[in-house]
Structure formats: C-alpha cells, structure tokens
mmCIF file with all atom_site columns, C-alpha atoms in Angstrom:
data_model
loop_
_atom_site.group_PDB
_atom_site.id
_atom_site.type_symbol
_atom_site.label_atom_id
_atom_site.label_alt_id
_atom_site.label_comp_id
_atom_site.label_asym_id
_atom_site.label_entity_id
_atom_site.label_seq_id
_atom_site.pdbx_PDB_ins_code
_atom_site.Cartn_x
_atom_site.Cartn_y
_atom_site.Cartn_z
_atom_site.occupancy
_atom_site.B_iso_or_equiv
_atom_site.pdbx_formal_charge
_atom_site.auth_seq_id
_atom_site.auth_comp_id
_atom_site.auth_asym_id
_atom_site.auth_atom_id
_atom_site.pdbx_PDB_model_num
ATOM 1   C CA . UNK A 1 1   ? 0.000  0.000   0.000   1.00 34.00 ? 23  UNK A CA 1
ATOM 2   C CA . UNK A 1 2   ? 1.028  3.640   -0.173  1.00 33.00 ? 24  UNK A CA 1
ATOM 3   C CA . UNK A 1 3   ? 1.268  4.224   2.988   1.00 29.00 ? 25  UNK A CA 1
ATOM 4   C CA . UNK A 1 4   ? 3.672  1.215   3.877   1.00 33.00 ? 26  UNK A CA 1
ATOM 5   C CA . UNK A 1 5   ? 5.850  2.402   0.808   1.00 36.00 ? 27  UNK A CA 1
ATOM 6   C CA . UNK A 1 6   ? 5.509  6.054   2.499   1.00 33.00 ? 28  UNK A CA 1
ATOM 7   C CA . UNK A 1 7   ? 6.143  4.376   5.863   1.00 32.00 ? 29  UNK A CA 1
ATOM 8   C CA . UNK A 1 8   ? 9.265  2.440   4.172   1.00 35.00 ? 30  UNK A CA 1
ATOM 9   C CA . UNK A 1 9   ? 10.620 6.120   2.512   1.00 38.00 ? 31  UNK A CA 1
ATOM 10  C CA . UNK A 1 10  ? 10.608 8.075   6.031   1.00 35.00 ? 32  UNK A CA 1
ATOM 11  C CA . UNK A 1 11  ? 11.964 5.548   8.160   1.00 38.00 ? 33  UNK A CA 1
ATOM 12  C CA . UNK A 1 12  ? 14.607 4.689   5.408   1.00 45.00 ? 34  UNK A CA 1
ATOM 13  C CA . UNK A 1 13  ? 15.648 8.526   5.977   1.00 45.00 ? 35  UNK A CA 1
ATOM 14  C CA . UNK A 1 14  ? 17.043 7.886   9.107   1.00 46.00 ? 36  UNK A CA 1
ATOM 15  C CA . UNK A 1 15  ? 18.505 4.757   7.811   1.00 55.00 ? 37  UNK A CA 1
ATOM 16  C CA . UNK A 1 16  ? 22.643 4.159   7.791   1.00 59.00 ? 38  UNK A CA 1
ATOM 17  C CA . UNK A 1 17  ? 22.672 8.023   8.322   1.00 66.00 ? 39  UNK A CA 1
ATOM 18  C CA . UNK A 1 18  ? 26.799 7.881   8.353   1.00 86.00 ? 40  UNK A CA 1
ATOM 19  C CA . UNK A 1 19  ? 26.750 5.441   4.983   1.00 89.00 ? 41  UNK A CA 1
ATOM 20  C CA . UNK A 1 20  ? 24.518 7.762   3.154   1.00 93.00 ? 42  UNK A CA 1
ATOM 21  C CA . UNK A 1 21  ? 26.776 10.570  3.861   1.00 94.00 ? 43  UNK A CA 1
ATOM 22  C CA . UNK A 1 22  ? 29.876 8.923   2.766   1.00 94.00 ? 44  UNK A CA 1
ATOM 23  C CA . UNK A 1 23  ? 28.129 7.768   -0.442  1.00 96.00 ? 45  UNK A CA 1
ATOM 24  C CA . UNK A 1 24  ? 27.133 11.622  -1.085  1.00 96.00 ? 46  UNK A CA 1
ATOM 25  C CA . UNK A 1 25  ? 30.772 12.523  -0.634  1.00 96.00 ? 47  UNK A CA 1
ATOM 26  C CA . UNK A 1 26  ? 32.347 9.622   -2.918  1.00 96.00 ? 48  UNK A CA 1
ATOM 27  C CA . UNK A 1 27  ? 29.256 10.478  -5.454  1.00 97.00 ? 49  UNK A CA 1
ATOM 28  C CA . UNK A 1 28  ? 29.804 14.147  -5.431  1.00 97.00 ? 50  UNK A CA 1
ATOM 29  C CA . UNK A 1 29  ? 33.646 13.827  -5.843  1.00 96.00 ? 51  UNK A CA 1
ATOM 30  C CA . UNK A 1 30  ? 32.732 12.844  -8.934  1.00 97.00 ? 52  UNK A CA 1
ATOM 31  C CA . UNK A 1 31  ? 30.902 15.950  -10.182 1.00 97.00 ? 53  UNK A CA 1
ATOM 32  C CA . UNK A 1 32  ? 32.988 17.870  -12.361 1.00 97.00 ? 54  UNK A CA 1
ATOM 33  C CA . UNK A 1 33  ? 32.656 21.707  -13.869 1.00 96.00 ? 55  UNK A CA 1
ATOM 34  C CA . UNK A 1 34  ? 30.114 21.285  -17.016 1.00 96.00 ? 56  UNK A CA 1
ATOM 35  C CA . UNK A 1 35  ? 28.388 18.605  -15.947 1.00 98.00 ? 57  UNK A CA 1
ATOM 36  C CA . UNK A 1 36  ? 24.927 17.832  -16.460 1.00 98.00 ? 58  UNK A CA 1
ATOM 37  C CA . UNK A 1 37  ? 23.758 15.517  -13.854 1.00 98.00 ? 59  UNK A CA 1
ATOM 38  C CA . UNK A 1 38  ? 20.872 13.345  -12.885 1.00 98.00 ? 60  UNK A CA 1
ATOM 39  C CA . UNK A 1 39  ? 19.557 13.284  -9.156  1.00 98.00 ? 61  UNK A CA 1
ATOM 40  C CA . UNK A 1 40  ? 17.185 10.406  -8.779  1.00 98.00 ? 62  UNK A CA 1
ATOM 41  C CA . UNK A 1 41  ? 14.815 10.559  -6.543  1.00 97.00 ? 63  UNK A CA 1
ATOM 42  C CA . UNK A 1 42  ? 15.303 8.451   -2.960  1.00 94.00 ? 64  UNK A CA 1
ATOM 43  C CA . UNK A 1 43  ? 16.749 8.840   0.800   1.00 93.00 ? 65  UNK A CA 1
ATOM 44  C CA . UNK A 1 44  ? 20.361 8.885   -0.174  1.00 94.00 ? 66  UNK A CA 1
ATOM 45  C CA . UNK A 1 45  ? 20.273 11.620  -3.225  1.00 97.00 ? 67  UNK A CA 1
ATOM 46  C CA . UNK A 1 46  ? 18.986 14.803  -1.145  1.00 97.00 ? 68  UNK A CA 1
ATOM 47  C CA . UNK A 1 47  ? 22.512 14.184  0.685   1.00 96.00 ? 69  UNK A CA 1
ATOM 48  C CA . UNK A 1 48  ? 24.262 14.266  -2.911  1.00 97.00 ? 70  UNK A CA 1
ATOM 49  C CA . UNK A 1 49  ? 22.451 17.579  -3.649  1.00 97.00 ? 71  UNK A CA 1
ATOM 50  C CA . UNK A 1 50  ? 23.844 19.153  -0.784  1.00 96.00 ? 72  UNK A CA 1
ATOM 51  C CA . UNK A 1 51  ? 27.201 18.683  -2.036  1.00 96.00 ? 73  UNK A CA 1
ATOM 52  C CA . UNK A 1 52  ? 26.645 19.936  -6.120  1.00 96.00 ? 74  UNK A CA 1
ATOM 53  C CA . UNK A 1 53  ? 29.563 22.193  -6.106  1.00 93.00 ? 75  UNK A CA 1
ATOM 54  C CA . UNK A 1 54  ? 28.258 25.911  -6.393  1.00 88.00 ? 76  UNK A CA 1
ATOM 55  C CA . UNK A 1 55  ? 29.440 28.216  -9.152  1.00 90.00 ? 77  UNK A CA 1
ATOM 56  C CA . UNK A 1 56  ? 30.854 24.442  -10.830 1.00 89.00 ? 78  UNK A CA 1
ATOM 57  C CA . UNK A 1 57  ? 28.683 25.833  -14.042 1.00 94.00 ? 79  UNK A CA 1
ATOM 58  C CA . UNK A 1 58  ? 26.746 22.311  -13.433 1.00 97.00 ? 80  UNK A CA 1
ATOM 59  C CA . UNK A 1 59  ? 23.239 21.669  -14.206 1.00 98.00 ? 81  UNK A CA 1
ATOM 60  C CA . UNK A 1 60  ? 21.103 19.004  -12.305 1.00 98.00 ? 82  UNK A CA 1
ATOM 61  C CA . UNK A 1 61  ? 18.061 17.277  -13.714 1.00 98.00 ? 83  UNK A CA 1
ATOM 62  C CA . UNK A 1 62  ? 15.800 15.775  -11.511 1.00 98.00 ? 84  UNK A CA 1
ATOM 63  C CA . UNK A 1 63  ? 11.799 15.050  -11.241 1.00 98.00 ? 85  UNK A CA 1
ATOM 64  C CA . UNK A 1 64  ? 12.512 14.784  -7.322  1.00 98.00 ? 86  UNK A CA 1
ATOM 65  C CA . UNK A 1 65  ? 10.699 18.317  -5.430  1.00 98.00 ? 87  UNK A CA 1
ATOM 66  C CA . UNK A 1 66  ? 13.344 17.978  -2.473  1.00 97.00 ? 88  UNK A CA 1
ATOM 67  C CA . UNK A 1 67  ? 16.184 18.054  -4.644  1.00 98.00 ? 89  UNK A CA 1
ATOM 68  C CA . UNK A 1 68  ? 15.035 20.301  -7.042  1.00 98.00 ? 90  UNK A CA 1
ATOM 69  C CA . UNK A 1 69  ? 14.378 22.605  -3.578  1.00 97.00 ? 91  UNK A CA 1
ATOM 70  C CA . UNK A 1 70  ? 17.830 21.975  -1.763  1.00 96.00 ? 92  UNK A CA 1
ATOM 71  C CA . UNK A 1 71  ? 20.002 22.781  -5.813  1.00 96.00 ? 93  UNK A CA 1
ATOM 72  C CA . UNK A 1 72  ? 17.463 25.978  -6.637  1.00 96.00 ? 94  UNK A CA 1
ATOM 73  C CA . UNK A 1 73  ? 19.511 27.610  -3.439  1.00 89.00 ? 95  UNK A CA 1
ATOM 74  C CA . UNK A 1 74  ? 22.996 26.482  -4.677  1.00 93.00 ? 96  UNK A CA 1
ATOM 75  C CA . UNK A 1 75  ? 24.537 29.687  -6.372  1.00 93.00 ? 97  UNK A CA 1
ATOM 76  C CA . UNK A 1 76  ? 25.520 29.119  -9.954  1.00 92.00 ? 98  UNK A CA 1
ATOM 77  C CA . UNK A 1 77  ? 23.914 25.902  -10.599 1.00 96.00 ? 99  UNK A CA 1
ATOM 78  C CA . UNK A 1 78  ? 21.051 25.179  -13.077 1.00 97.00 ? 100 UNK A CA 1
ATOM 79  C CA . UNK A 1 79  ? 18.493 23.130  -12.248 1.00 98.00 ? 101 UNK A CA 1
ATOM 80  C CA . UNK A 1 80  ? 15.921 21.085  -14.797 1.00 98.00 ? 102 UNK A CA 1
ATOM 81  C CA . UNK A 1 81  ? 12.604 19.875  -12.708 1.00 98.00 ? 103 UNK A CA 1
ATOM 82  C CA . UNK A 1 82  ? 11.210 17.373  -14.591 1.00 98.00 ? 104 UNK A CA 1
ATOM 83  C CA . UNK A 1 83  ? 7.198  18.016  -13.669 1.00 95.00 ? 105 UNK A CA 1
ATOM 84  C CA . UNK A 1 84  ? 4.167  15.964  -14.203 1.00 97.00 ? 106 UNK A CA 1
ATOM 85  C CA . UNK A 1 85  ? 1.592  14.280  -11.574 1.00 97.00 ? 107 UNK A CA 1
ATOM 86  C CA . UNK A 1 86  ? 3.085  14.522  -8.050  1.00 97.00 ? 108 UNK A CA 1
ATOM 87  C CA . UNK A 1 87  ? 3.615  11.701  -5.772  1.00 96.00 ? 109 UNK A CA 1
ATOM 88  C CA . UNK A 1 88  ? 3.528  12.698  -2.601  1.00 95.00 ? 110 UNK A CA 1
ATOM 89  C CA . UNK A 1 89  ? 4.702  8.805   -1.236  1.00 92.00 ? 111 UNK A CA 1
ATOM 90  C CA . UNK A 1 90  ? 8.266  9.627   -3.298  1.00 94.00 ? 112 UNK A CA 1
ATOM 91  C CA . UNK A 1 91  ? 7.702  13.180  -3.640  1.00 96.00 ? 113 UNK A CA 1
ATOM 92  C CA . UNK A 1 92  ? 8.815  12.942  -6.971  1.00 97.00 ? 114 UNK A CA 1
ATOM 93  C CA . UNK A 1 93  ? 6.763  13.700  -10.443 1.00 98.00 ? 115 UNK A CA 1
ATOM 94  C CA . UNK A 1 94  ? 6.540  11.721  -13.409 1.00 97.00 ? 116 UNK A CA 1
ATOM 95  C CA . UNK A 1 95  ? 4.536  12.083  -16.912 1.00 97.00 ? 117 UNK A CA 1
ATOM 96  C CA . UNK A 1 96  ? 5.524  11.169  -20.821 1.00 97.00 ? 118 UNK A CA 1
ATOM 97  C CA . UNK A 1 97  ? 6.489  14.774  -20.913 1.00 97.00 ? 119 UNK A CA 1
ATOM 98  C CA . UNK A 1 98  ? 9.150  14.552  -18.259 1.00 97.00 ? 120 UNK A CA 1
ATOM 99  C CA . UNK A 1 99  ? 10.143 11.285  -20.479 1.00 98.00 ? 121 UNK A CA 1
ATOM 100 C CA . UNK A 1 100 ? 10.034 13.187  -23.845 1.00 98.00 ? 122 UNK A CA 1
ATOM 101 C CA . UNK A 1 101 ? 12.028 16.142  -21.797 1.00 97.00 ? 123 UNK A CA 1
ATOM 102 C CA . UNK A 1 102 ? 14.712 13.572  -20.769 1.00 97.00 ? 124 UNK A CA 1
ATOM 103 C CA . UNK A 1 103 ? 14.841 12.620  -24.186 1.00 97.00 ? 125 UNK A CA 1
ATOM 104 C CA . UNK A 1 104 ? 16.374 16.117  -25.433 1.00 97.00 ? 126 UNK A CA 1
ATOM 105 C CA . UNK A 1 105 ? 18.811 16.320  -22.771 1.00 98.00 ? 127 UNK A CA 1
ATOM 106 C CA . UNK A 1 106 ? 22.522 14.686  -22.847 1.00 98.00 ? 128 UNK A CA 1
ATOM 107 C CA . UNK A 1 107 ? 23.444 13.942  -19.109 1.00 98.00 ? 129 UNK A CA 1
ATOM 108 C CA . UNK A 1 108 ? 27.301 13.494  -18.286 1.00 98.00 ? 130 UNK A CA 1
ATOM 109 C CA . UNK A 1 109 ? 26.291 11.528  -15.612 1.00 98.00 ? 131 UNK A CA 1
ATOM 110 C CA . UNK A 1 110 ? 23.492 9.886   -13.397 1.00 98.00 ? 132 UNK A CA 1
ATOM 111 C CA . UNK A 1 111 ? 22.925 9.358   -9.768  1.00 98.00 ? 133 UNK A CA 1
ATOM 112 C CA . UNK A 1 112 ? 20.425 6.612   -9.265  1.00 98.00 ? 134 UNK A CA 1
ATOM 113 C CA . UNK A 1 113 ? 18.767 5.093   -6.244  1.00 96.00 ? 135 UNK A CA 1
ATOM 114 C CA . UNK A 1 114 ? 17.284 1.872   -5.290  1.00 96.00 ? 136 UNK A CA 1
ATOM 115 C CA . UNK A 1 115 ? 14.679 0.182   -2.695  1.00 95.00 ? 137 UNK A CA 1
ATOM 116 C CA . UNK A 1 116 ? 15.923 -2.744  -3.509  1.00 96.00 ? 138 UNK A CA 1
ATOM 117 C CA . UNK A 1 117 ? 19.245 -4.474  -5.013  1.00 95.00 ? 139 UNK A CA 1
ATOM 118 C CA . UNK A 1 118 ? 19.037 -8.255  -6.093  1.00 93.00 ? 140 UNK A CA 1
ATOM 119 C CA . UNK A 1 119 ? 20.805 -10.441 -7.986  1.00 91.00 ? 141 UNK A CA 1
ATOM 120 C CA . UNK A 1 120 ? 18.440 -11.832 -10.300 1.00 93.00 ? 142 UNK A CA 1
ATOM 121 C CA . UNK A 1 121 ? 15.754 -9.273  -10.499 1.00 93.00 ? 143 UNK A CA 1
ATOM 122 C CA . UNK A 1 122 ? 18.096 -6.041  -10.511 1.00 96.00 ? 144 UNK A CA 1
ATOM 123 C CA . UNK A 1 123 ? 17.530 -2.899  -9.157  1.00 97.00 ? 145 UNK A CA 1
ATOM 124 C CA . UNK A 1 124 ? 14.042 -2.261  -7.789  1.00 96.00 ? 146 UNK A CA 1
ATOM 125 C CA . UNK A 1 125 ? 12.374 0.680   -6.556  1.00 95.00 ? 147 UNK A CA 1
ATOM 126 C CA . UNK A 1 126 ? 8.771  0.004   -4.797  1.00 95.00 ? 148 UNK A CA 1
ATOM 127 C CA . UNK A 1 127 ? 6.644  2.784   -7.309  1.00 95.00 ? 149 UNK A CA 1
ATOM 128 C CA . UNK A 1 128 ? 5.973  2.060   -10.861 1.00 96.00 ? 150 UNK A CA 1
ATOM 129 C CA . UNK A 1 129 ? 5.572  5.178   -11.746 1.00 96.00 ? 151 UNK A CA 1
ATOM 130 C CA . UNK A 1 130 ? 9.411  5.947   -11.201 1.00 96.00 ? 152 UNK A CA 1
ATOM 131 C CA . UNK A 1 131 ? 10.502 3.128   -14.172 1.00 97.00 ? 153 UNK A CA 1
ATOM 132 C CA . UNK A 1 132 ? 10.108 5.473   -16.934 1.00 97.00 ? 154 UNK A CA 1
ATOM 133 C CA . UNK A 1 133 ? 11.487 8.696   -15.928 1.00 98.00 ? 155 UNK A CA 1
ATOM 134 C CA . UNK A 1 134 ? 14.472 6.553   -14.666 1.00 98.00 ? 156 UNK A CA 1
ATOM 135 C CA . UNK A 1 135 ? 14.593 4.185   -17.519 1.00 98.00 ? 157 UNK A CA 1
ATOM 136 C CA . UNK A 1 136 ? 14.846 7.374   -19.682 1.00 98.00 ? 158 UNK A CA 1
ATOM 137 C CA . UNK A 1 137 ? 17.555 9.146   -17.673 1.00 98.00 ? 159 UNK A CA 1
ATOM 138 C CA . UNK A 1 138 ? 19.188 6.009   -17.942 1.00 98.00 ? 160 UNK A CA 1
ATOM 139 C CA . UNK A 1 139 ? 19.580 6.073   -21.527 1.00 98.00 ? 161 UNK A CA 1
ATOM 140 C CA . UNK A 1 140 ? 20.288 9.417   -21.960 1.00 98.00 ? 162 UNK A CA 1
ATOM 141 C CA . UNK A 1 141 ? 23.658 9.264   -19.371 1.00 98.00 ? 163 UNK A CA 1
ATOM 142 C CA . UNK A 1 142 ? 27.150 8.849   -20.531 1.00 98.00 ? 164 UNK A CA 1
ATOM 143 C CA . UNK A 1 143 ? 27.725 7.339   -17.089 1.00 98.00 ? 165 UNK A CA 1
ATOM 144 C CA . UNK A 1 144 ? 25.337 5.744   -14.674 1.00 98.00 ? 166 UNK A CA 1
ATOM 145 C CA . UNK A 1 145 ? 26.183 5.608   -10.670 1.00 98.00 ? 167 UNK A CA 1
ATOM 146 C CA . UNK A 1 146 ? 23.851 3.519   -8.719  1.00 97.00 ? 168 UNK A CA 1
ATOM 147 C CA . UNK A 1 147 ? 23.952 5.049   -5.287  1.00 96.00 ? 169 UNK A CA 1
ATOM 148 C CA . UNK A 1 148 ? 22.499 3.247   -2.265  1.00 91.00 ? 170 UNK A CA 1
ATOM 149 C CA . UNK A 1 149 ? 23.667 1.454   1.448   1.00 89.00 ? 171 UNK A CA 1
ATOM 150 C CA . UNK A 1 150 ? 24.407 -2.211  1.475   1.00 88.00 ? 172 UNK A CA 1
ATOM 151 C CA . UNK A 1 151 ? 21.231 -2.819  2.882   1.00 90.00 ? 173 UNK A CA 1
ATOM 152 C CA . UNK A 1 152 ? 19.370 -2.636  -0.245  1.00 93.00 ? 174 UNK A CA 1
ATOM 153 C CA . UNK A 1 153 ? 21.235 -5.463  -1.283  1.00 93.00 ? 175 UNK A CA 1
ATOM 154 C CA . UNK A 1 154 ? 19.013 -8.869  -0.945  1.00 94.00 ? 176 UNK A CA 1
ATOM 155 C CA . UNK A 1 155 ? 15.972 -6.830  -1.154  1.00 94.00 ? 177 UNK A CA 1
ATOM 156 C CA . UNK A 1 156 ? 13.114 -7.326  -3.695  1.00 93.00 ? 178 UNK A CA 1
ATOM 157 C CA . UNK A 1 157 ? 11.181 -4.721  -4.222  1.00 96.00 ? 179 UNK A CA 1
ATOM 158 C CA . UNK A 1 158 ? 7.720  -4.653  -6.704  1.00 95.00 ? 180 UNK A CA 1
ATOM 159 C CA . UNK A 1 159 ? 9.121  -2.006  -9.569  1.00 96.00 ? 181 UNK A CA 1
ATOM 160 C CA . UNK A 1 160 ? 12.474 -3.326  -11.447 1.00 97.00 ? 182 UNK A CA 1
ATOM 161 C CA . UNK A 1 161 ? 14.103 -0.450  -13.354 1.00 97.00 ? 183 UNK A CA 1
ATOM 162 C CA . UNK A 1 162 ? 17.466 -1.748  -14.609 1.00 97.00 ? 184 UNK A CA 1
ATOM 163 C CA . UNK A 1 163 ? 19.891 -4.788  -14.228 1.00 96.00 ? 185 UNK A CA 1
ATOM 164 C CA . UNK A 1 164 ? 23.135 -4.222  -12.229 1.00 95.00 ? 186 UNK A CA 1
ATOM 165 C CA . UNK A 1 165 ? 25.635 -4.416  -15.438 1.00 96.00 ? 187 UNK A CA 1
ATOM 166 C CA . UNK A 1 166 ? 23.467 -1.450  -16.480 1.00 97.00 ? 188 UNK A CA 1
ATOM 167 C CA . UNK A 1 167 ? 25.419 0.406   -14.326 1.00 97.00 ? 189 UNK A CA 1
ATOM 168 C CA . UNK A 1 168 ? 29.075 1.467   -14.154 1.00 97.00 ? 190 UNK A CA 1
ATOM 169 C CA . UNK A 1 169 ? 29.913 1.954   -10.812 1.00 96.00 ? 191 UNK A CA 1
ATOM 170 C CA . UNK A 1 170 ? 28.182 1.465   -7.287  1.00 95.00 ? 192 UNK A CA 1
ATOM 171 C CA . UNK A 1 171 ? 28.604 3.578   -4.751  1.00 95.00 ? 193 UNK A CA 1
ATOM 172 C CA . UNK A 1 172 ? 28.193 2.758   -1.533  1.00 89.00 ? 194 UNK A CA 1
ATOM 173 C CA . UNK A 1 173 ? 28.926 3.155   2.008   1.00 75.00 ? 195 UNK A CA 1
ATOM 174 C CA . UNK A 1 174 ? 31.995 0.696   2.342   1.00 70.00 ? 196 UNK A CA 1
#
C-alpha cells in the first residue's frame, strides 16, 4: 500500500545516516565543472544535492521536489525539474512529458537510487511510476552511478528499473 511504501521512505531517511553521507561525498567527488547531472529521486540523493559544487557551471536534472528545492539555493547551478503528476509517497513527479524532456537532454552523468538491489531481479524501486522517468535518464547518461547502502542489497522490491551491469559503478557506504 502507499502508505507502507511512504512508511518504508521516512523511516529509510534515518537509515545508515553515516553510509549515506559517505556515499554523497564519494558520489559528489565525482561531479565535475560542465556537468549535467541526474539526481534520482530516494533517501540517499537529497545528501548528494547538498554537495553539487556551487558556481561548478553544473546543471542538475531531476523530477525529485526535495532536490530540485535543496540545488534551486545552490549559487551558480542550473536546475531542470522534470514536472508531471506529483507523488507525494516519493515526492517525486513523473509524466511522458518529463520522459520526452529527458529525451532532449545529454546527461554526463546519473545518480540513481534503489529500494531494492538483487541479484536476479536487478535494481528495484517500490513505485511504478518511477521506471520510466528513470529508464529514460538512464539512456540518456554517458555514465550511470547507482547510489544506495548495502542494505538494499538482498531486497526485492515490486518495480524493477534496470539490471546491475546497467550500471558502471556502485557507490556505496563501504
């Protein structure tokens, strides 16, 4: 139900606090001047989006409203929100505009989350509605970071977005 998933998302805030800070630093290290990034959605990326380095002449797309609201205040970077139908259970947006919007835009690089990282089934998030707008950002980045805590791994969640090889580095906590 939503409000398990909700449940899930707020108490997966708190979560491995120290792991998802050291992911945000290794992740942001790895932002460079130019760069036109990708900020998925999840518990880990708002930490990421605190550390977009200001007046880097980087712009970060997201469809997530508490990234988009944590980047509008960093001086001298651009932001894209990708809009559409809110979900208040991810706070994050998604419509076939945000899809066709990803489709005009070249991303350097992506910063992706996950609910859930398993062997077989991939990377899972629990909301359908997230698959396209991250399948799309997938396609359109040169390179794709999956960014999430050790816990995920093991974890099945409903929605599967990508397989692991998909991406070229994870960055986690360790």
């Amino acid at each position: 139900s939503n409000w398990t998933a909700m449940a899930y998302h707020y108490r997966a805030e708190g979560r491995e606090p120290g792991a998802k800070e050291a992911i945000a630093e290794r992740a942001a290290a790895l932002i460079e001047p130019g760069d036109t990034i990708f900020l998925d959605c999840g518990t880990t990326t708002p930490h990421l989006a605190r550390r977009v380095p200001p007046r880097a002449e980087v712009t970060v797309v997201t469809q997530a409203l508490n990234i988009a609201d944590l980047v509008a205040r960093l001086p001298g970077v651009g932001l894209i929100l990708l809009a559409g139908l809110y979900h208040p259970q991810t706070g994050s947006f998604s419509s076939d505009e945000a899809v066709a919007m990803l489709a005009r835009i070249n991303l350097s690089k992506g910063f992706f989350s996950a609910a859930g990282i398993h062997a077989e089934a991939g990377v899972t998030c629990f909301h359908f509605h997230e698959v396209a707008v991250k399948r799309a950002a997938m396609a359109r980045a040169a390179r794709r970071y999956l960014v999430g805590d050790r816990s995920k791994w093991g974890r099945l969640r409903p929605a599967t977005y990508a397989r692991l090889d998909e991406f070229d580095a994870w960055i986690d906590g360790g």
